[in-house]
mmCIF file of C-alpha atoms in Angstrom:
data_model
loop_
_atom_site.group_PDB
_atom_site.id
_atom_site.type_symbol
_atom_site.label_atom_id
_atom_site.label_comp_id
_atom_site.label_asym_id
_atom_site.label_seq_id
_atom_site.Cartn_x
_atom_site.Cartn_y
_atom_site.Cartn_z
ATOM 1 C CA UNK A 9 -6.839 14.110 -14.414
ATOM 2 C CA UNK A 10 -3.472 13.398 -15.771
ATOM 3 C CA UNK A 11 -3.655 13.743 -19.695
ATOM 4 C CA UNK A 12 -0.081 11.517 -20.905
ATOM 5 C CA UNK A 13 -0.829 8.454 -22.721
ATOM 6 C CA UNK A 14 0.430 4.970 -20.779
ATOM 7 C CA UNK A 15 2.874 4.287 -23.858
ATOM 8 C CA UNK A 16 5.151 6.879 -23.033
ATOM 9 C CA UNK A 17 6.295 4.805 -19.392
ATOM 10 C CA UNK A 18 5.171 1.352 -19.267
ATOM 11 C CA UNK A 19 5.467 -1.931 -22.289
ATOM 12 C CA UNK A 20 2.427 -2.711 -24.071
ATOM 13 C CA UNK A 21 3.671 -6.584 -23.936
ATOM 14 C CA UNK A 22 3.107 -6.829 -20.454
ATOM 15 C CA UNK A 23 -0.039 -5.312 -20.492
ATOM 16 C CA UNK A 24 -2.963 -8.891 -21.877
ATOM 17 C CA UNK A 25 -5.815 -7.729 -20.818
ATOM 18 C CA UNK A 26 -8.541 -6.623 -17.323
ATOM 19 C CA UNK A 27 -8.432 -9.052 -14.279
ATOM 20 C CA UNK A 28 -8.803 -12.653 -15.716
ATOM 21 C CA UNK A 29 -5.607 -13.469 -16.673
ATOM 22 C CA UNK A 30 -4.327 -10.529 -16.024
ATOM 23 C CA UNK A 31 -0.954 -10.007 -16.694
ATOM 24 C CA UNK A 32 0.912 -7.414 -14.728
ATOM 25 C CA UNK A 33 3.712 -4.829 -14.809
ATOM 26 C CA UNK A 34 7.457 -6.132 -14.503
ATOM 27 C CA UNK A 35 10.008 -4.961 -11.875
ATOM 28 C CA UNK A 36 11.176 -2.957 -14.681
ATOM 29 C CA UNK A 37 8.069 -1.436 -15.591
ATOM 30 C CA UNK A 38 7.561 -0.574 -12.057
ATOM 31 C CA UNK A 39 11.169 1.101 -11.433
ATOM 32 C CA UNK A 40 10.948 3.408 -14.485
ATOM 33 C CA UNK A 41 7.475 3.828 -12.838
ATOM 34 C CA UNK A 42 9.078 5.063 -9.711
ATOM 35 C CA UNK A 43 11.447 7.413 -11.431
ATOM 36 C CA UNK A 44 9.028 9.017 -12.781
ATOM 37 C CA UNK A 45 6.896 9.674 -9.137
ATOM 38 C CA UNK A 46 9.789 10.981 -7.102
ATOM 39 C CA UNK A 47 8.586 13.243 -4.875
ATOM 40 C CA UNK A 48 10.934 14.662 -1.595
ATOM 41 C CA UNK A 49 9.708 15.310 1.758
ATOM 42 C CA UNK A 50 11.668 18.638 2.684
ATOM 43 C CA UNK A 51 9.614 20.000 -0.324
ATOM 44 C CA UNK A 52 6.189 19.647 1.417
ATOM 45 C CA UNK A 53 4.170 22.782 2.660
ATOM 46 C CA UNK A 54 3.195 22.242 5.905
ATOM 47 C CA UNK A 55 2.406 26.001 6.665
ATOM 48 C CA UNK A 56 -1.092 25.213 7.707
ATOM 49 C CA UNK A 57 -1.005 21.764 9.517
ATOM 50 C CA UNK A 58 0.080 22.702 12.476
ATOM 51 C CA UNK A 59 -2.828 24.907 13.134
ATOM 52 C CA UNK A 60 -5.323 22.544 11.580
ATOM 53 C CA UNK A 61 -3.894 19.999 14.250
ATOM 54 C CA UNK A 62 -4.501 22.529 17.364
ATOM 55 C CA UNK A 63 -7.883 22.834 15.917
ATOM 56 C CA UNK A 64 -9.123 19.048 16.618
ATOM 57 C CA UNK A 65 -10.783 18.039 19.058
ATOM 58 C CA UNK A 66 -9.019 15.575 21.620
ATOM 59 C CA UNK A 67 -10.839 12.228 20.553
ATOM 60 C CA UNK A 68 -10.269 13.257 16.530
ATOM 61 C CA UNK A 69 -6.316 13.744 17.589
ATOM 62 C CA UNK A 70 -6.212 10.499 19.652
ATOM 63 C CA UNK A 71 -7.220 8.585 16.653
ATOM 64 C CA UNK A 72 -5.025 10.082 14.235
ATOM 65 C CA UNK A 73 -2.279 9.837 16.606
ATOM 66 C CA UNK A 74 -2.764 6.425 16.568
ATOM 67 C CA UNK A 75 -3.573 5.195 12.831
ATOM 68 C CA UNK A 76 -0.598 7.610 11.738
ATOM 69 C CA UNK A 77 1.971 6.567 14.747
ATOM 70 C CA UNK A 78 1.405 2.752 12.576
ATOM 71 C CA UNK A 79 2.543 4.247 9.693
ATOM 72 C CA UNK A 80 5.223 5.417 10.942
ATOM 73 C CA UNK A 81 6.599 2.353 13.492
ATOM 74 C CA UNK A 82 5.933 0.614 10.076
ATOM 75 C CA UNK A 83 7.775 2.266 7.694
ATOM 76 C CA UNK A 84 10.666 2.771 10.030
ATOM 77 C CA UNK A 85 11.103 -0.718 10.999
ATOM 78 C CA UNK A 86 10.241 -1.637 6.954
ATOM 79 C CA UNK A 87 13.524 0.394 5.930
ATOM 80 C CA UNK A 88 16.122 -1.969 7.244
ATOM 81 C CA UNK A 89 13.809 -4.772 7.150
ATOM 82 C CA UNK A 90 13.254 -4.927 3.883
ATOM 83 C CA UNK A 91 17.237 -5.635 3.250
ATOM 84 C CA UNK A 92 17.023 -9.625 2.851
ATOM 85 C CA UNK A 93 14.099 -9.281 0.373
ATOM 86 C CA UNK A 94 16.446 -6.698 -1.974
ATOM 87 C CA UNK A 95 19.436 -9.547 -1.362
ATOM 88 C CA UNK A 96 16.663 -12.504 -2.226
ATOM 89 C CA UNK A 97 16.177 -10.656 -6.256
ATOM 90 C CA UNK A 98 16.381 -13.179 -8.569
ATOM 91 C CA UNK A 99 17.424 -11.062 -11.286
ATOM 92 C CA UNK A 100 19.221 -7.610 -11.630
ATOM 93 C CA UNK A 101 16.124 -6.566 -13.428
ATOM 94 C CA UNK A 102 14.239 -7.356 -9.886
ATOM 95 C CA UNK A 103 17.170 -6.530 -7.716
ATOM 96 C CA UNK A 104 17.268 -2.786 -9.650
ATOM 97 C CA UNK A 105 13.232 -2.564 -8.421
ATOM 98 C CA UNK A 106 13.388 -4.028 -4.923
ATOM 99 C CA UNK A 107 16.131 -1.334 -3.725
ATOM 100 C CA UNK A 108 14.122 1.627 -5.397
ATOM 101 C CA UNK A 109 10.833 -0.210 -2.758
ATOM 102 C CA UNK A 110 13.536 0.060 0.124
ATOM 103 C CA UNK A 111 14.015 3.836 -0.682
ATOM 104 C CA UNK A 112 10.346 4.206 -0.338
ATOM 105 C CA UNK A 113 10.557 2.778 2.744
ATOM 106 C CA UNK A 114 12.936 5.138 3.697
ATOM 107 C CA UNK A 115 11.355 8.533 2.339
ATOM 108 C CA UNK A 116 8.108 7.342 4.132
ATOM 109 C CA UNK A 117 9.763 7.394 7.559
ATOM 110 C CA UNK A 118 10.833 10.694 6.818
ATOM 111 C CA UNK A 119 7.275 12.353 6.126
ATOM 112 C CA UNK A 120 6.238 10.727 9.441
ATOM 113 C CA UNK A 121 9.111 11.855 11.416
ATOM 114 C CA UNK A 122 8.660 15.571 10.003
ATOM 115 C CA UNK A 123 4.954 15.173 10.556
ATOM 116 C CA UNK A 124 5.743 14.260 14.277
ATOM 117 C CA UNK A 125 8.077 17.119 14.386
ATOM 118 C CA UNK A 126 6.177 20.089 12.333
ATOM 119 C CA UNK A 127 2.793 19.272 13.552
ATOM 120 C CA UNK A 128 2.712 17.946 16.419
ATOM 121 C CA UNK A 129 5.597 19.577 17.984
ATOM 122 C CA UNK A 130 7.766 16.377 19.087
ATOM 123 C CA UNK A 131 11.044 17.442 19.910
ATOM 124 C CA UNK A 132 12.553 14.402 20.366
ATOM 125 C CA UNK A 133 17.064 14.784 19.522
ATOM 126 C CA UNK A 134 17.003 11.809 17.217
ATOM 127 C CA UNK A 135 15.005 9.261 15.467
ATOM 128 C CA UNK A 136 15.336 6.438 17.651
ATOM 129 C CA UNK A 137 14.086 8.805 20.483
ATOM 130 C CA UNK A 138 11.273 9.755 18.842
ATOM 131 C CA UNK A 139 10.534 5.847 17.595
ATOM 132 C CA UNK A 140 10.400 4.970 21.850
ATOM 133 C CA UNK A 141 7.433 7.865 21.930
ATOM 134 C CA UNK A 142 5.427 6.408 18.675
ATOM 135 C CA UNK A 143 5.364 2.979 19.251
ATOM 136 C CA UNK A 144 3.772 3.504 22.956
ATOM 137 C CA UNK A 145 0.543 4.218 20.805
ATOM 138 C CA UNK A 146 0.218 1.118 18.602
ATOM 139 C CA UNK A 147 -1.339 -2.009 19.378
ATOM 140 C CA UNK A 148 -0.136 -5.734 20.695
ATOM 141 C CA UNK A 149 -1.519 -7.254 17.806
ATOM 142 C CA UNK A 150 0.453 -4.339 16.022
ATOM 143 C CA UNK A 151 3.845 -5.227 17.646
ATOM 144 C CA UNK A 152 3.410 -8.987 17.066
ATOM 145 C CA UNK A 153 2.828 -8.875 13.631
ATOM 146 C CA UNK A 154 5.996 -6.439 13.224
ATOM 147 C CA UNK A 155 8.003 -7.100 15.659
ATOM 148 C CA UNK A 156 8.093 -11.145 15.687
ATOM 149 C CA UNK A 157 6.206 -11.792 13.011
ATOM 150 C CA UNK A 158 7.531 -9.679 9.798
ATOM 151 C CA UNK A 159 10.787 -10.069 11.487
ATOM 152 C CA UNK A 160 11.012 -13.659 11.654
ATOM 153 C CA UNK A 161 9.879 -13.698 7.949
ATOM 154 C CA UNK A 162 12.526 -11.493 6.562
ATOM 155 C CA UNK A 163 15.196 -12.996 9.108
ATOM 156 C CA UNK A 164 14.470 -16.357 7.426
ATOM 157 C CA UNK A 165 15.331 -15.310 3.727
ATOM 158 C CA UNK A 166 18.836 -13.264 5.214
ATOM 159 C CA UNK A 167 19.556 -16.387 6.441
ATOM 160 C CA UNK A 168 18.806 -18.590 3.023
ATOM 161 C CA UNK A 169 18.212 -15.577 0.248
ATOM 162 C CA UNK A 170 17.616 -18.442 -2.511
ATOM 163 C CA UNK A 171 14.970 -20.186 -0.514
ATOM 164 C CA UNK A 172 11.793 -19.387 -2.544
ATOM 165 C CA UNK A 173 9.301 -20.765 0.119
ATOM 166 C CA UNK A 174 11.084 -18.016 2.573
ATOM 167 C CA UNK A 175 10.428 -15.594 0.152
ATOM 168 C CA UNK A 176 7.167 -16.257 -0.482
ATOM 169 C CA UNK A 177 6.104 -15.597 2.895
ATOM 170 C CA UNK A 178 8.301 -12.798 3.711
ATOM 171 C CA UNK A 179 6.712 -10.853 0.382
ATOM 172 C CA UNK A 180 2.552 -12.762 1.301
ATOM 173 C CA UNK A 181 3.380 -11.184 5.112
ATOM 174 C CA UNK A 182 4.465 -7.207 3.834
ATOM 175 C CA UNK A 183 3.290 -6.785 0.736
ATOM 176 C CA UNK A 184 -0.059 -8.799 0.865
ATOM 177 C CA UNK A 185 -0.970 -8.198 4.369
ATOM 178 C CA UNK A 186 1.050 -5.330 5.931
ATOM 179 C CA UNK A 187 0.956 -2.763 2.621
ATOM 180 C CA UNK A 188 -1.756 -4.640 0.577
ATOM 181 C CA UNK A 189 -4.375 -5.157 3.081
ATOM 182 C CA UNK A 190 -3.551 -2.788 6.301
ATOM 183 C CA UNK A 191 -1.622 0.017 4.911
ATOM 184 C CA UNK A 192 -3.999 0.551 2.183
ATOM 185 C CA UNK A 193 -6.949 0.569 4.197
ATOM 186 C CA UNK A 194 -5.737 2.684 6.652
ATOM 187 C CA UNK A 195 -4.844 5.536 3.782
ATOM 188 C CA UNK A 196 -7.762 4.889 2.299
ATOM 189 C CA UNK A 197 -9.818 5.786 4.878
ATOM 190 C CA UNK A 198 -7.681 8.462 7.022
ATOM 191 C CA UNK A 199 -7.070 10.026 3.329
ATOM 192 C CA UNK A 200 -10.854 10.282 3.116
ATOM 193 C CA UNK A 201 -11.469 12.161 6.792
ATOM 194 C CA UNK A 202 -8.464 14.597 5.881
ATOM 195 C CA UNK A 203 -10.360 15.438 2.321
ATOM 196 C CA UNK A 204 -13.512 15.731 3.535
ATOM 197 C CA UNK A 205 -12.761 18.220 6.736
ATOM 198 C CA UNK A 206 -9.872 20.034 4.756
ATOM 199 C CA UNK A 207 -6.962 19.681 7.065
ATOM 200 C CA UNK A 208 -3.182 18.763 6.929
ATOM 201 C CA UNK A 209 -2.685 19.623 3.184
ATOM 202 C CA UNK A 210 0.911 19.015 3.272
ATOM 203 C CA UNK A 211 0.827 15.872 4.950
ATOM 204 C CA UNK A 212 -2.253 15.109 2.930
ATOM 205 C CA UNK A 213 -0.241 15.534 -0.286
ATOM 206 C CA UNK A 214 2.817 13.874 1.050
ATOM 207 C CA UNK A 215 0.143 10.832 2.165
ATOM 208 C CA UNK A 216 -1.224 10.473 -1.355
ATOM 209 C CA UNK A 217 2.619 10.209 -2.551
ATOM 210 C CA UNK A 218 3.434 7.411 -0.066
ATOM 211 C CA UNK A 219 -0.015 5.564 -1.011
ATOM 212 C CA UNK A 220 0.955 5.897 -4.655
ATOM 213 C CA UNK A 221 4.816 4.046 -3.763
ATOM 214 C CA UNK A 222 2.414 1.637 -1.759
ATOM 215 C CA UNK A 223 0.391 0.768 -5.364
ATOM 216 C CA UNK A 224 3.571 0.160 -6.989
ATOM 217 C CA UNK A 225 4.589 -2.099 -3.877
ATOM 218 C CA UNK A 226 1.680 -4.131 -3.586
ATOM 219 C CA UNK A 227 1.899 -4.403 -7.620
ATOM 220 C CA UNK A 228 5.084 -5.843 -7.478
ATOM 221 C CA UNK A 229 3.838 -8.587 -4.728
ATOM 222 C CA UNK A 230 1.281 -9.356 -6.783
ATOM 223 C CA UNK A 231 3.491 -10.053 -9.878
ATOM 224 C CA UNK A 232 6.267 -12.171 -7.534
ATOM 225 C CA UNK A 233 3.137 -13.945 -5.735
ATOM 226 C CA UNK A 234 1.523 -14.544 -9.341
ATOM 227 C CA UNK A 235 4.475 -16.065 -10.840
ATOM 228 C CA UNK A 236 5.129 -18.442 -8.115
ATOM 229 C CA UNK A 237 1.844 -19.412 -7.163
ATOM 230 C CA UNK A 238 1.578 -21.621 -10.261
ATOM 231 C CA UNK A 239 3.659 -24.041 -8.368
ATOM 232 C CA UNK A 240 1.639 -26.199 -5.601
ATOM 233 C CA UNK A 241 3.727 -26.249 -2.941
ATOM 234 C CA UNK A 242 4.363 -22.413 -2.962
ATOM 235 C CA UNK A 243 0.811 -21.682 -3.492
ATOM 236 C CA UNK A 244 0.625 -23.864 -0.094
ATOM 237 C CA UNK A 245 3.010 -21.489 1.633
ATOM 238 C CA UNK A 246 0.865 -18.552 0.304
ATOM 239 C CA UNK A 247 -2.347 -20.055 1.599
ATOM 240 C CA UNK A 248 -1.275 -20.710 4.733
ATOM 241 C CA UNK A 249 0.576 -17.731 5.627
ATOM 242 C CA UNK A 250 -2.428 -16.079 4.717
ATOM 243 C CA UNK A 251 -4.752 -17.897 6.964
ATOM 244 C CA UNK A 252 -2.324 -17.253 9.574
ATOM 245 C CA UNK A 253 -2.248 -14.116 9.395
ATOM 246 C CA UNK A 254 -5.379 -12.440 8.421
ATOM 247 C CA UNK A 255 -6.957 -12.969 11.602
ATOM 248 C CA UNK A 256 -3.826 -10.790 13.413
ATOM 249 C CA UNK A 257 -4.327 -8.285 10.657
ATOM 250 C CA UNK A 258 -7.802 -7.806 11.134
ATOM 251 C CA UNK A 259 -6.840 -7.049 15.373
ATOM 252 C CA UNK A 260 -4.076 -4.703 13.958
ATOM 253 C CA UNK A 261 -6.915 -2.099 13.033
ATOM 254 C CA UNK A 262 -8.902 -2.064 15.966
ATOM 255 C CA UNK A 263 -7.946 0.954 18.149
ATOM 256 C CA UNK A 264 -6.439 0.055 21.774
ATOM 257 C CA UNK A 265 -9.176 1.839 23.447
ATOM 258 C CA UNK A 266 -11.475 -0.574 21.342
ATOM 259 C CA UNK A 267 -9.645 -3.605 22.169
ATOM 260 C CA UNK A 268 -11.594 -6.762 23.060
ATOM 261 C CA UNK A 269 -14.616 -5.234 21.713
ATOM 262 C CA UNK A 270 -16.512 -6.516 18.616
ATOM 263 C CA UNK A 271 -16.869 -3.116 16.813
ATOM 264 C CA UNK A 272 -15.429 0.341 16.789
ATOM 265 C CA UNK A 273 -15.076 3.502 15.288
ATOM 266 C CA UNK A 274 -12.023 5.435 13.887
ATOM 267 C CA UNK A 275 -12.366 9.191 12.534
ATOM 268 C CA UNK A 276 -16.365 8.417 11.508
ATOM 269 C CA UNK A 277 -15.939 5.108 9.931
ATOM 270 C CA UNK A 278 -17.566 2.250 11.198
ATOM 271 C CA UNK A 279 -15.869 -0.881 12.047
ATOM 272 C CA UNK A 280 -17.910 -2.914 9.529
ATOM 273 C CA UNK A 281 -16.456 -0.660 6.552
ATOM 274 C CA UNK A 282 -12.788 -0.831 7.637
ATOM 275 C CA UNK A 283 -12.652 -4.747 8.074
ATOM 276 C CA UNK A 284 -14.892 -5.151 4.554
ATOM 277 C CA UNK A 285 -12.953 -2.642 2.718
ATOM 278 C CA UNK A 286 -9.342 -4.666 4.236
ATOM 279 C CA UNK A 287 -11.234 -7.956 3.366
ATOM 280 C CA UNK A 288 -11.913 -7.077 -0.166
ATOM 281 C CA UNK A 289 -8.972 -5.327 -1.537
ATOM 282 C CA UNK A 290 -6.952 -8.941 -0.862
ATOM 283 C CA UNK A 291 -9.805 -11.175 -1.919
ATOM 284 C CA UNK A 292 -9.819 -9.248 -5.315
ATOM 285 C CA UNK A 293 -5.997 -9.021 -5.230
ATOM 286 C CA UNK A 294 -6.162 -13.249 -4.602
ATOM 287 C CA UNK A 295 -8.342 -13.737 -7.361
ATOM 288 C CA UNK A 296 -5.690 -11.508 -9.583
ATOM 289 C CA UNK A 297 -2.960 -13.830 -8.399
ATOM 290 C CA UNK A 298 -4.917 -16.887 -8.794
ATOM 291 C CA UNK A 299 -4.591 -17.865 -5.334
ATOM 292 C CA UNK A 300 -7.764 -19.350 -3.663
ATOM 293 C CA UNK A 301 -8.640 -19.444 0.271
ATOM 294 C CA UNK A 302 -11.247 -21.752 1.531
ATOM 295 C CA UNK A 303 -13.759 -19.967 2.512
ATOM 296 C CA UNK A 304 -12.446 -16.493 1.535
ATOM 297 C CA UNK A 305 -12.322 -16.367 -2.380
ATOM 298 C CA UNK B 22 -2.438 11.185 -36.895
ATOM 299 C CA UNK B 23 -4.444 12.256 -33.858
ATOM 300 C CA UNK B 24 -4.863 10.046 -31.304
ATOM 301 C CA UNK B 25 -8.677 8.130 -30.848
ATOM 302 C CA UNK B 26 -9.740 7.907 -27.468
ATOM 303 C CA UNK B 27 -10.486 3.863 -26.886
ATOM 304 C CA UNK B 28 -12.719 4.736 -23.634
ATOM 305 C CA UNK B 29 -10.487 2.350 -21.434
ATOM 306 C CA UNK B 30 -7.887 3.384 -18.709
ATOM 307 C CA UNK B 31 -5.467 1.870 -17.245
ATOM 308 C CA UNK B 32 -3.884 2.199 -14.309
ATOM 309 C CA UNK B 33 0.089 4.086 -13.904
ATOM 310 C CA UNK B 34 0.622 1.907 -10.570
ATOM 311 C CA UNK B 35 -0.013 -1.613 -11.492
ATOM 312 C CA UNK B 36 -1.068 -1.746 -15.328
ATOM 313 C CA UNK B 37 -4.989 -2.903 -14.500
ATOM 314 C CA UNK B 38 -7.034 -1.724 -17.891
ATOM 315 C CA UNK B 39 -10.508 -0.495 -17.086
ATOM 316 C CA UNK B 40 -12.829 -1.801 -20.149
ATOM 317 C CA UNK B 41 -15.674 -0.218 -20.125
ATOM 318 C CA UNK B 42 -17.523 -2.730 -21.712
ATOM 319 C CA UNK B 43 -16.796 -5.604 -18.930
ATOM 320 C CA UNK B 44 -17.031 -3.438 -16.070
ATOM 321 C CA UNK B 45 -16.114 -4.295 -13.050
ATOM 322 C CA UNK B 46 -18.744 -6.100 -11.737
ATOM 323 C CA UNK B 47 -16.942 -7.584 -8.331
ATOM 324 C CA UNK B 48 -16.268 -4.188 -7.286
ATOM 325 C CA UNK B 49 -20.182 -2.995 -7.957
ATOM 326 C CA UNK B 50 -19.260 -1.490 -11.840
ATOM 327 C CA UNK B 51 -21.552 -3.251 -14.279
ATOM 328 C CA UNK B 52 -20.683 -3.591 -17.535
ATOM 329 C CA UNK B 53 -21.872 -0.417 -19.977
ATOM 330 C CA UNK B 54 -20.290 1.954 -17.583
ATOM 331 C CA UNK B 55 -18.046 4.681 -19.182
ATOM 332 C CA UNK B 56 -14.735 5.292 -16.649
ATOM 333 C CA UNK B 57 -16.176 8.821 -16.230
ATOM 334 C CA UNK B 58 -19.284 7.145 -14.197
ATOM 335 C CA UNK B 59 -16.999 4.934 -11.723
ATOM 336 C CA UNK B 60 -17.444 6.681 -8.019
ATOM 337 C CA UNK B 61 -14.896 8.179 -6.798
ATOM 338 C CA UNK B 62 -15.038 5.676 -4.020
ATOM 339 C CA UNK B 63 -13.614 2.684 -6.403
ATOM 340 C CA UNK B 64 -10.346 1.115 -6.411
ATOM 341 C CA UNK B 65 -7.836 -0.494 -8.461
ATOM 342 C CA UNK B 66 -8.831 -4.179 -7.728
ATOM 343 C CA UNK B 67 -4.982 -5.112 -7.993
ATOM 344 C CA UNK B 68 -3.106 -2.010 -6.013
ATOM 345 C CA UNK B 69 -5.455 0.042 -4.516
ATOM 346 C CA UNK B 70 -4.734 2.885 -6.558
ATOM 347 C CA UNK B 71 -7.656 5.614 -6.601
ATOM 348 C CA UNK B 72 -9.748 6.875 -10.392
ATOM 349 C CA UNK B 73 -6.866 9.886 -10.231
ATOM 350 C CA UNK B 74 -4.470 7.271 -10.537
ATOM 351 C CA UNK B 75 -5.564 5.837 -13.959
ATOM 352 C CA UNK B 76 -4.859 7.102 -17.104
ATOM 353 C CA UNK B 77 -6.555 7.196 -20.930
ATOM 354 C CA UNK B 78 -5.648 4.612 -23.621
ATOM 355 C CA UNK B 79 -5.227 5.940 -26.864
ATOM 356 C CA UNK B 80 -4.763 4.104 -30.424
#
């Protein structure tokens, strides 16, 4: 357990109080935050993954293959994405933070592709090549929601980087539903198989590092969506970007061999845990936010 | 002079404060319980951050 005291990195004044009213970090808070987590990729020990991976069993690599191959599609596509949401800052302070998020974005892709590389042996010549092999394991609702949906979000605010209602979905649609909802239930629970059977420890501690940038992520949406949320009609957008979208989201974790069905299973866990544990982590984040859904919160 | 141990944490990813004398009572904490009881299985309510992410508050 870490033993430094929370003065020594982040402003008392921000900090009011637990979660009514809570009031939470600043962009600035959260980029001296994220200088002092760097981590680097090429650094990682992956002397005993590739073995552990030989070791599975074929269903146990199918699933991994697949929850980690949306990682990876994710954060790759994320990296240039994420470009009109670092041009829509509205201050340098918040400018500064959004391009450390896109070099997240960035240094996540890189674990994956080395994990693709290392461990499972892809030899793929470039990035792009290796991209066309992932993406053949994810999902259609997968693809939608990145490929049309995230895109047309972020495409919008390129277009118009001072049009807040833009914004607002672009940052409900990644940070609230892509890293807040499915990103964070997905680590949570593949983090939890790799602990428990004691395999992958380099990816496993290059994993924890990416979920750690994903906390200071979704922290940042919640402090953009909290601040603008106090007006109606962008607590409107919120709300109904939302109730777009969690439907898709919930699809996105079902496994394509489990498509169409009602439940599933992925690495042990049952389907009920995955789509209550995705359910409550943005219910509790709503209520933080002071956003309420009919019928969810 | 020595720093005093307040028995709340907060969190290094988001700035959530775990007091434990509210608890956390929509994520199954009630109130009374000391950080050092929370399962392992609990999450920050705003980031998702795991207990190892949290820190002690000292005055």
């Amino acid at each position: 357990m870490a033993t430094e005291t929370y003065e020594e990195h982040i402003d008392p004044a921000t900090v009011e109080g637990s979660l009514g009213g809570f009031k939470l970090l600043s962009p600035t808070d959260l980029y001296w935050l994220w200088e002092r987590q760097q981590w680097s990729v090429a650094e990682l020990d992956f002397a005993t993954d590739r073995s552990d991976w030989e070791a599975l069993d074929d269903v146990t690599r199918d699933e991994l293959t697949w929850n980690l191959a949306q990682f990876f599609v994710g954060e790759e596509r994320v990296t240039t994405a994420f470009s009109p949401v670092v041009m829509s800052a509205e201050t340098e302070e918040e400018e500064v933070y959004l391009a450390t998020q896109q070099v997240d974005e960035a240094r996540h892709t890189k674990l994956f592709s080395r994990f693709w590389e290392d461990v499972l042996g892809d030899d793929a010549p470039t990035l792009s090549k290796r991209m066309e092999g992932v993406r053949t394991h994810c999902n259609a609702s997968f693809t939608h929601l990145f490929d049309e949906v995230l895109m047309e979000a972020v495409d919008r605010l390129r277009v118009e980087p001072t049009d807040t209602a833009a914004k607002v979905r672009a940052i409900v649609t990644y940070h609230m539903i892509v890293e807040g909802t499915l990103a964070l239930t997905g680590q949570y629970f593949t983090t939890e198989y790799l602990t428990a059977k004691s395999v992958f420890a380099g990816f496993l501690e290059g994993f924890n590092n990416v979920a750690r940038d994903e906390h200071r992520h979704v922290g940042y949406g919640t402090w953009f969506l909290q601040q603008k949320c106090r007006e109606p009609q962008y607590e409107e957008v919120a709300r109904d970007t939302l109730l777009e979208l969690i439907p898709l989201a919930s699809s996105v974790l079902v496994p394509p061999k489990y498509e169409g069905q009602a439940t599933y299973e992925v690495l042990g866990f049952a389907s009920q845990d995955i789509q209550q544990f995705a359910l409550t982590a943005l219910t509790r984040r709503l209520k933080v936010i002071g956003l309420s859904i009919p019928g969810l919160t | 002079m020595p720093a005093v141990a307040t028995g709340r944490w907060i969190c290094e990813s988001c700035g959530l404060i775990y007091d434990p004398e509210e608890g956390d009572l929509d994520g199954g904490i009630p109130p009374g319980t000391a950080f050092a009881d929370i399962p392992n299985s609990w999450v920050c309510p705003v980031c998702g951050a795991r207990r190892r992410d949290f820190v002690p508050i000292e005055d």
